[in-house]
Short mmCIF file of C-alpha atoms in Angstrom, two decimals:
data_model
loop_
_atom_site.label_atom_id
_atom_site.label_comp_id
_atom_site.label_asym_id
_atom_site.label_seq_id
_atom_site.Cartn_x
_atom_site.Cartn_y
_atom_site.Cartn_z
CA MET A 181 24.04 -98.33 -170.22
CA THR A 182 25.36 -101.19 -171.03
CA PHE A 183 24.23 -105.03 -170.42
CA THR A 184 27.39 -107.09 -169.73
CA LYS A 185 27.41 -111.11 -169.89
CA THR A 186 29.10 -112.65 -166.19
CA SER A 187 28.70 -115.88 -166.86
CA GLN A 188 26.58 -118.24 -168.85
CA LYS A 189 23.30 -117.33 -166.97
CA PHE A 190 23.75 -113.97 -165.24
CA GLY A 191 24.47 -110.46 -166.70
CA GLN A 192 24.57 -106.97 -165.21
CA TRP A 193 24.35 -103.40 -166.57
CA ALA A 194 25.39 -99.86 -164.73
CA ASP A 195 23.15 -97.03 -164.80
CA SER A 196 25.89 -94.04 -164.35
CA ARG A 197 23.20 -91.50 -163.40
CA ALA A 198 21.56 -93.50 -160.70
CA ASN A 199 25.20 -94.88 -159.64
CA THR A 200 23.67 -98.24 -159.54
CA VAL A 201 24.47 -101.54 -161.15
CA TYR A 202 21.97 -104.18 -161.38
CA GLY A 203 22.30 -108.04 -161.90
CA LEU A 204 19.96 -110.68 -163.63
CA GLY A 205 19.77 -114.32 -163.54
CA PHE A 206 18.17 -116.63 -166.11
CA SER A 207 17.21 -119.84 -166.41
CA SER A 208 19.21 -120.58 -169.46
CA GLU A 209 21.83 -119.02 -171.53
CA HIS A 210 19.34 -118.64 -174.34
CA HIS A 211 17.17 -116.62 -172.45
CA LEU A 212 20.23 -114.49 -171.38
CA SER A 213 20.99 -113.67 -175.22
CA LYS A 214 17.60 -112.68 -175.82
CA PHE A 215 17.45 -110.33 -173.14
CA ALA A 216 20.71 -109.01 -173.94
CA GLU A 217 19.66 -108.49 -177.75
CA LYS A 218 16.19 -107.14 -176.43
CA PHE A 219 18.23 -104.61 -174.20
CA GLN A 220 20.54 -103.75 -177.14
CA GLU A 221 17.27 -103.10 -179.27
CA PHE A 222 15.64 -100.68 -176.72
CA LYS A 223 18.80 -99.02 -176.03
CA GLU A 224 19.44 -98.02 -179.99
CA ALA A 225 15.45 -97.22 -180.02
CA ALA A 226 16.36 -94.92 -177.58
CA ARG A 227 19.40 -93.63 -178.90
CA LEU A 228 17.58 -93.06 -182.21
CA ALA A 229 14.75 -91.26 -180.68
CA LYS A 230 17.26 -88.72 -178.82
CA GLU A 231 19.00 -88.20 -182.11
CA LYS A 232 15.87 -87.36 -183.99
CA SER A 233 14.83 -85.23 -181.36
CA GLN A 234 17.71 -83.13 -181.05
CA GLU A 235 17.50 -82.72 -185.09
CA LYS A 236 13.90 -81.52 -184.96
CA MET A 237 14.94 -79.06 -182.29
CA GLU A 238 17.90 -77.67 -184.22
CA LEU A 239 15.62 -77.56 -187.54
CA THR A 240 12.69 -75.80 -185.48
CA SER A 241 15.69 -73.37 -184.03
CA THR A 242 16.60 -71.73 -186.93
CA PRO A 243 13.07 -70.60 -188.69
CA SER A 244 12.25 -69.09 -185.19
CA GLN A 245 15.64 -67.01 -185.03
CA GLU A 246 15.06 -66.14 -188.64
CA SER A 247 11.24 -65.28 -187.79
CA ALA A 248 12.84 -63.16 -184.89
CA GLY A 249 15.42 -61.35 -187.09
CA GLY A 250 12.81 -60.39 -189.71
CA ASP A 251 10.35 -58.81 -187.46
CA ILE A 252 12.26 -56.57 -184.87
CA GLN A 253 9.61 -54.01 -184.19
CA SER A 254 7.03 -56.56 -183.03
CA PRO A 255 8.40 -59.04 -180.61
CA LEU A 256 6.51 -62.22 -180.16
CA THR A 257 4.59 -62.26 -177.08
CA PRO A 258 1.75 -63.89 -175.52
CA GLU A 259 -0.57 -61.05 -176.37
CA SER A 260 0.55 -61.67 -180.15
CA ILE A 261 0.30 -65.32 -180.24
CA ASN A 262 -3.56 -64.89 -178.58
CA GLY A 263 -4.57 -62.19 -180.90
CA THR A 264 -4.61 -59.35 -178.21
CA ASP A 265 -1.74 -57.14 -179.25
CA ASP A 266 -2.51 -53.45 -178.99
CA GLU A 267 -0.35 -52.53 -181.82
CA ARG A 268 -1.68 -54.43 -184.21
CA THR A 269 -5.35 -55.21 -183.34
CA PRO A 270 -7.66 -52.08 -182.81
CA GLU A 271 -10.24 -52.23 -180.49
CA VAL A 272 -13.54 -53.56 -181.25
CA THR A 273 -16.63 -51.39 -180.60
CA GLN A 274 -20.00 -52.14 -180.92
CA ASN A 275 -20.76 -50.84 -183.99
CA SER A 276 -17.43 -51.66 -186.02
CA GLU A 277 -17.36 -55.18 -187.85
CA PRO A 278 -15.36 -58.25 -186.42
CA ARG A 279 -11.80 -58.53 -187.87
CA ALA A 280 -10.08 -61.81 -188.23
CA GLU A 281 -6.64 -62.23 -186.81
CA PRO A 282 -3.36 -62.31 -189.20
CA THR A 283 -2.08 -65.13 -190.22
CA GLN A 284 1.08 -64.42 -188.99
CA ASN A 285 0.47 -64.79 -185.49
CA ALA A 286 -1.34 -68.31 -185.94
CA LEU A 287 2.06 -69.70 -187.33
CA PRO A 288 4.28 -69.65 -184.30
CA PHE A 289 1.20 -71.19 -182.23
CA THR A 290 0.84 -74.01 -184.58
CA HIS A 291 4.48 -74.48 -184.70
CA SER A 292 4.43 -74.63 -181.23
CA SER A 293 1.50 -77.03 -180.97
CA THR A 294 3.68 -79.55 -183.23
CA ILE A 295 6.77 -79.66 -180.94
CA SER A 296 4.57 -80.30 -178.24
CA LYS A 297 2.88 -83.25 -179.93
CA HIS A 298 6.42 -84.34 -181.15
CA TRP A 299 7.70 -84.47 -177.70
CA GLU A 300 4.56 -86.03 -176.25
CA ALA A 301 5.11 -88.75 -179.07
CA GLU A 302 8.93 -89.18 -177.84
CA LEU A 303 7.99 -89.41 -174.14
CA ALA A 304 5.53 -91.95 -175.31
CA THR A 305 7.99 -93.91 -177.12
CA LEU A 306 10.59 -93.52 -174.00
CA LYS A 307 7.74 -94.79 -171.48
CA GLY A 308 6.64 -97.70 -173.50
CA ASN A 309 11.00 -98.78 -173.91
CA ASN A 310 10.84 -98.35 -169.70
CA ALA A 311 7.85 -100.57 -169.53
CA LYS A 312 9.36 -103.41 -171.48
CA LEU A 313 12.98 -102.88 -169.41
CA THR A 314 10.78 -103.00 -166.52
CA ALA A 315 8.85 -106.12 -167.38
CA ALA A 316 12.08 -108.06 -168.41
CA LEU A 317 13.44 -107.15 -165.01
CA LEU A 318 10.30 -108.22 -163.18
CA GLU A 319 10.70 -111.48 -165.28
CA SER A 320 14.40 -111.80 -164.68
CA THR A 321 13.80 -111.27 -160.90
CA ALA A 322 10.96 -113.88 -161.01
CA ASN A 323 13.74 -116.47 -162.28
CA VAL A 324 16.26 -115.35 -159.81
CA LYS A 325 13.62 -116.36 -156.97
CA GLN A 326 12.57 -119.50 -158.87
CA TRP A 327 16.57 -120.45 -159.17
CA LYS A 328 16.89 -119.75 -155.23
CA GLN A 329 14.25 -122.04 -154.62
CA GLN A 330 15.66 -124.60 -156.76
CA LEU A 331 19.08 -124.16 -155.32
CA ALA A 332 17.75 -124.54 -151.85
CA ALA A 333 15.77 -127.75 -152.86
CA TYR A 334 19.32 -129.09 -154.59
CA GLN A 335 20.90 -128.49 -151.05
CA GLU A 336 18.38 -130.46 -149.02
CA GLU A 337 18.85 -133.17 -151.45
CA ALA A 338 22.61 -133.19 -151.29
CA GLU A 339 22.19 -133.01 -147.49
CA ARG A 340 19.73 -136.02 -147.82
CA LEU A 341 22.20 -137.75 -149.97
CA HIS A 342 24.86 -137.28 -147.62
CA LYS A 343 23.27 -138.46 -144.84
CA ARG A 344 22.24 -141.74 -146.78
CA VAL A 345 26.12 -142.28 -147.72
CA THR A 346 26.62 -142.13 -144.24
CA GLU A 347 24.40 -144.59 -143.41
CA LEU A 348 25.45 -147.01 -146.11
CA GLU A 349 29.05 -146.61 -144.89
CA CYS A 350 27.61 -147.93 -141.12
CA VAL A 351 25.75 -150.85 -143.07
CA SER A 352 28.75 -151.43 -145.09
CA SER A 353 31.06 -152.07 -141.96
CA GLN A 354 28.92 -154.87 -140.86
CA ALA A 355 28.92 -156.56 -144.29
CA ASN A 356 32.54 -157.60 -144.46
CA ALA A 357 31.94 -160.98 -145.27
CA VAL A 358 29.58 -160.15 -148.07
CA HIS A 359 32.14 -157.82 -149.25
CA THR A 360 34.63 -160.86 -149.52
CA HIS A 361 32.36 -162.89 -151.22
CA LYS A 362 32.01 -159.67 -153.57
CA THR A 363 35.80 -159.40 -154.32
CA GLU A 364 36.14 -163.08 -154.93
CA LEU A 365 33.19 -162.90 -157.37
CA ASN A 366 34.96 -159.88 -158.95
CA GLN A 367 38.14 -161.56 -159.19
CA THR A 368 36.21 -164.44 -161.06
CA ILE A 369 34.43 -162.12 -163.58
CA GLN A 370 37.80 -160.09 -164.12
CA GLU A 371 39.14 -163.70 -164.94
CA LEU A 372 36.76 -164.82 -167.28
CA GLU A 373 36.72 -161.18 -168.74
CA SER A 374 40.59 -161.62 -169.51
CA THR A 375 40.20 -165.33 -171.13
CA LEU A 376 36.91 -163.90 -173.34
CA LYS A 377 39.07 -160.90 -174.37
CA LYS A 378 42.04 -163.43 -175.15
CA LYS A 379 39.51 -165.51 -177.37
CA GLU A 380 37.66 -162.77 -178.81
CA GLU A 381 41.54 -161.53 -179.95
CA GLU A 382 42.05 -164.56 -181.52
CA ILE A 383 39.12 -164.83 -183.50
CA GLU A 384 39.87 -161.60 -184.78
CA ARG A 385 43.40 -162.22 -185.62
CA LEU A 386 41.54 -165.32 -187.69
CA LYS A 387 39.15 -163.10 -189.24
CA GLN A 388 41.99 -160.86 -190.47
CA GLU A 389 44.05 -163.90 -191.84
CA ILE A 390 40.90 -164.98 -193.80
CA ASP A 391 40.47 -161.61 -194.97
CA ASN A 392 44.13 -161.63 -196.16
CA ALA A 393 43.77 -165.00 -198.04
CA ARG A 394 40.80 -163.95 -199.85
CA GLU A 395 42.51 -160.55 -200.59
CA LEU A 396 45.43 -162.58 -202.05
CA GLN A 397 43.39 -164.92 -203.50
CA ALA A 398 41.22 -162.17 -205.53
CA GLN A 399 45.01 -160.83 -206.71
CA ARG A 400 46.04 -163.87 -207.73
CA ASP A 401 42.80 -164.11 -209.85
CA ALA A 402 43.25 -160.80 -211.11
CA LEU A 403 46.90 -161.63 -212.23
CA THR A 404 46.00 -164.93 -213.78
CA GLN A 405 43.46 -162.98 -216.11
CA LYS A 406 45.78 -159.98 -216.86
CA LEU A 407 48.47 -162.73 -217.71
CA GLN A 408 45.90 -164.27 -220.02
CA GLU A 409 45.03 -160.88 -221.52
CA VAL A 410 48.90 -160.38 -221.80
CA GLU A 411 49.37 -163.96 -223.48
CA ILE A 412 46.30 -163.12 -226.09
CA ARG A 413 47.94 -159.84 -226.85
CA ASN A 414 51.66 -161.33 -227.47
CA LYS A 415 49.73 -163.88 -230.06
CA ASP A 416 48.23 -160.69 -231.78
CA LEU A 417 51.30 -158.99 -231.81
CA GLU A 418 53.34 -162.02 -233.03
CA GLY A 419 50.95 -162.18 -236.24
CA GLN A 420 51.54 -158.44 -236.85
CA LEU A 421 55.07 -159.07 -237.01
CA SER A 422 54.91 -161.67 -238.99
CA ASP A 423 52.80 -159.59 -241.36
CA LEU A 424 55.10 -156.94 -241.22
CA GLU A 425 58.05 -159.18 -241.74
CA GLN A 426 56.08 -160.62 -245.11
CA ARG A 427 55.34 -156.62 -246.18
CA LEU A 428 59.07 -155.71 -245.45
CA GLU A 429 60.53 -158.48 -247.62
CA LYS A 430 57.91 -157.84 -250.32
CA SER A 431 58.98 -154.29 -250.39
CA GLN A 432 62.97 -155.07 -250.30
CA ASN A 433 61.95 -157.51 -253.47
CA GLU A 434 60.01 -154.48 -254.85
CA GLN A 435 62.96 -151.90 -254.40
CA GLU A 436 65.56 -154.40 -256.05
CA ALA A 437 63.63 -154.75 -258.66
CA PHE A 438 63.26 -151.05 -258.75
CA ARG A 439 66.85 -150.81 -258.76
CA ASN A 440 67.51 -153.00 -261.56
CA ASN A 441 65.11 -151.46 -263.59
CA LEU A 442 66.78 -148.11 -262.90
CA LYS A 443 69.93 -149.23 -263.62
CA THR A 444 68.68 -150.89 -267.19
CA LEU A 445 67.31 -147.42 -267.75
CA LEU A 446 70.38 -145.58 -266.72
CA GLU A 447 72.59 -147.48 -269.03
CA ILE A 448 69.93 -147.15 -271.97
CA LEU A 449 70.20 -143.23 -271.13
CA ASP A 450 74.01 -143.64 -271.60
CA GLY A 451 73.77 -145.26 -274.84
CA LYS A 452 71.50 -142.55 -276.19
CA ILE A 453 73.50 -139.79 -274.87
CA PHE A 454 76.35 -141.20 -276.38
CA GLU A 455 74.45 -141.44 -279.96
CA LEU A 456 73.37 -137.89 -279.48
CA THR A 457 76.95 -136.77 -278.71
CA GLU A 458 78.49 -138.69 -282.06
CA LEU A 459 75.31 -137.37 -283.97
CA ARG A 460 76.40 -133.50 -282.68
CA ASP A 461 80.01 -134.22 -283.69
CA ASN A 462 79.01 -135.24 -287.00
CA LEU A 463 76.89 -132.48 -287.72
CA ALA A 464 79.12 -129.72 -286.66
CA LYS A 465 81.97 -131.44 -288.72
CA LEU A 466 79.34 -131.06 -291.71
CA ILE A 467 78.76 -127.23 -290.78
CA GLU A 468 82.59 -126.75 -290.91
CA CYS A 469 83.03 -128.35 -294.41
CA SER A 470 80.00 -126.42 -295.83
#
């Protein structure tokens, strides 16, 4: 089964087994969403319970088959479960001592009891889920009845208002003079509103002009301040330029003096080189003569 929202406040689900469609209505979309969530939770819980039951049945069927295959000569019968098998339990006489039942015969009975308890728990869970769904269905049915009553009340109110409108229309046919006066008053009010609107537009325009003038004044003040800052900066730059010119002139003078000194040094060096050359020539001549 799947719950489907057909509108903001109505929903339905179909039971394919019963070939039946159930419809529900709620007072608000929140209640509808809450019911849909609960319906999905119960459906998921039932599905999980069914899967667990199938898994447990598969697990329990495997040991039973192994037990049956391992003990072919002694099949499982009610007599063997109750401990009354003639082949395994000898007759008990008055003089014989009582003998305990075999443990192997008690195991199937215990296993069957466990499966029975499990199915009883699963049945109780399904009954609980069914009870919750039934309660939700009853609550939804009560909500539907309440909505029907409200709808009937709304219909009665609509009919009453319709009658009232008809009465007012009859009365209005007798009040043409009042209607004419009302029309004149409405026209006067419209004219006054139009004049007031024009005045408001004029005031708004003047406010805009004032704001623009203030903005221009602020811009002018900002530009004046920037101009003053630029003038101060220019004066500083002029001072720095004058200082640089003085430094450049001084550097040029120093370079000129350095050049002059370098020329003088070169001249002296040339003279020394010439003297050394003459000295070398004289020494060479002396060596040749000797």
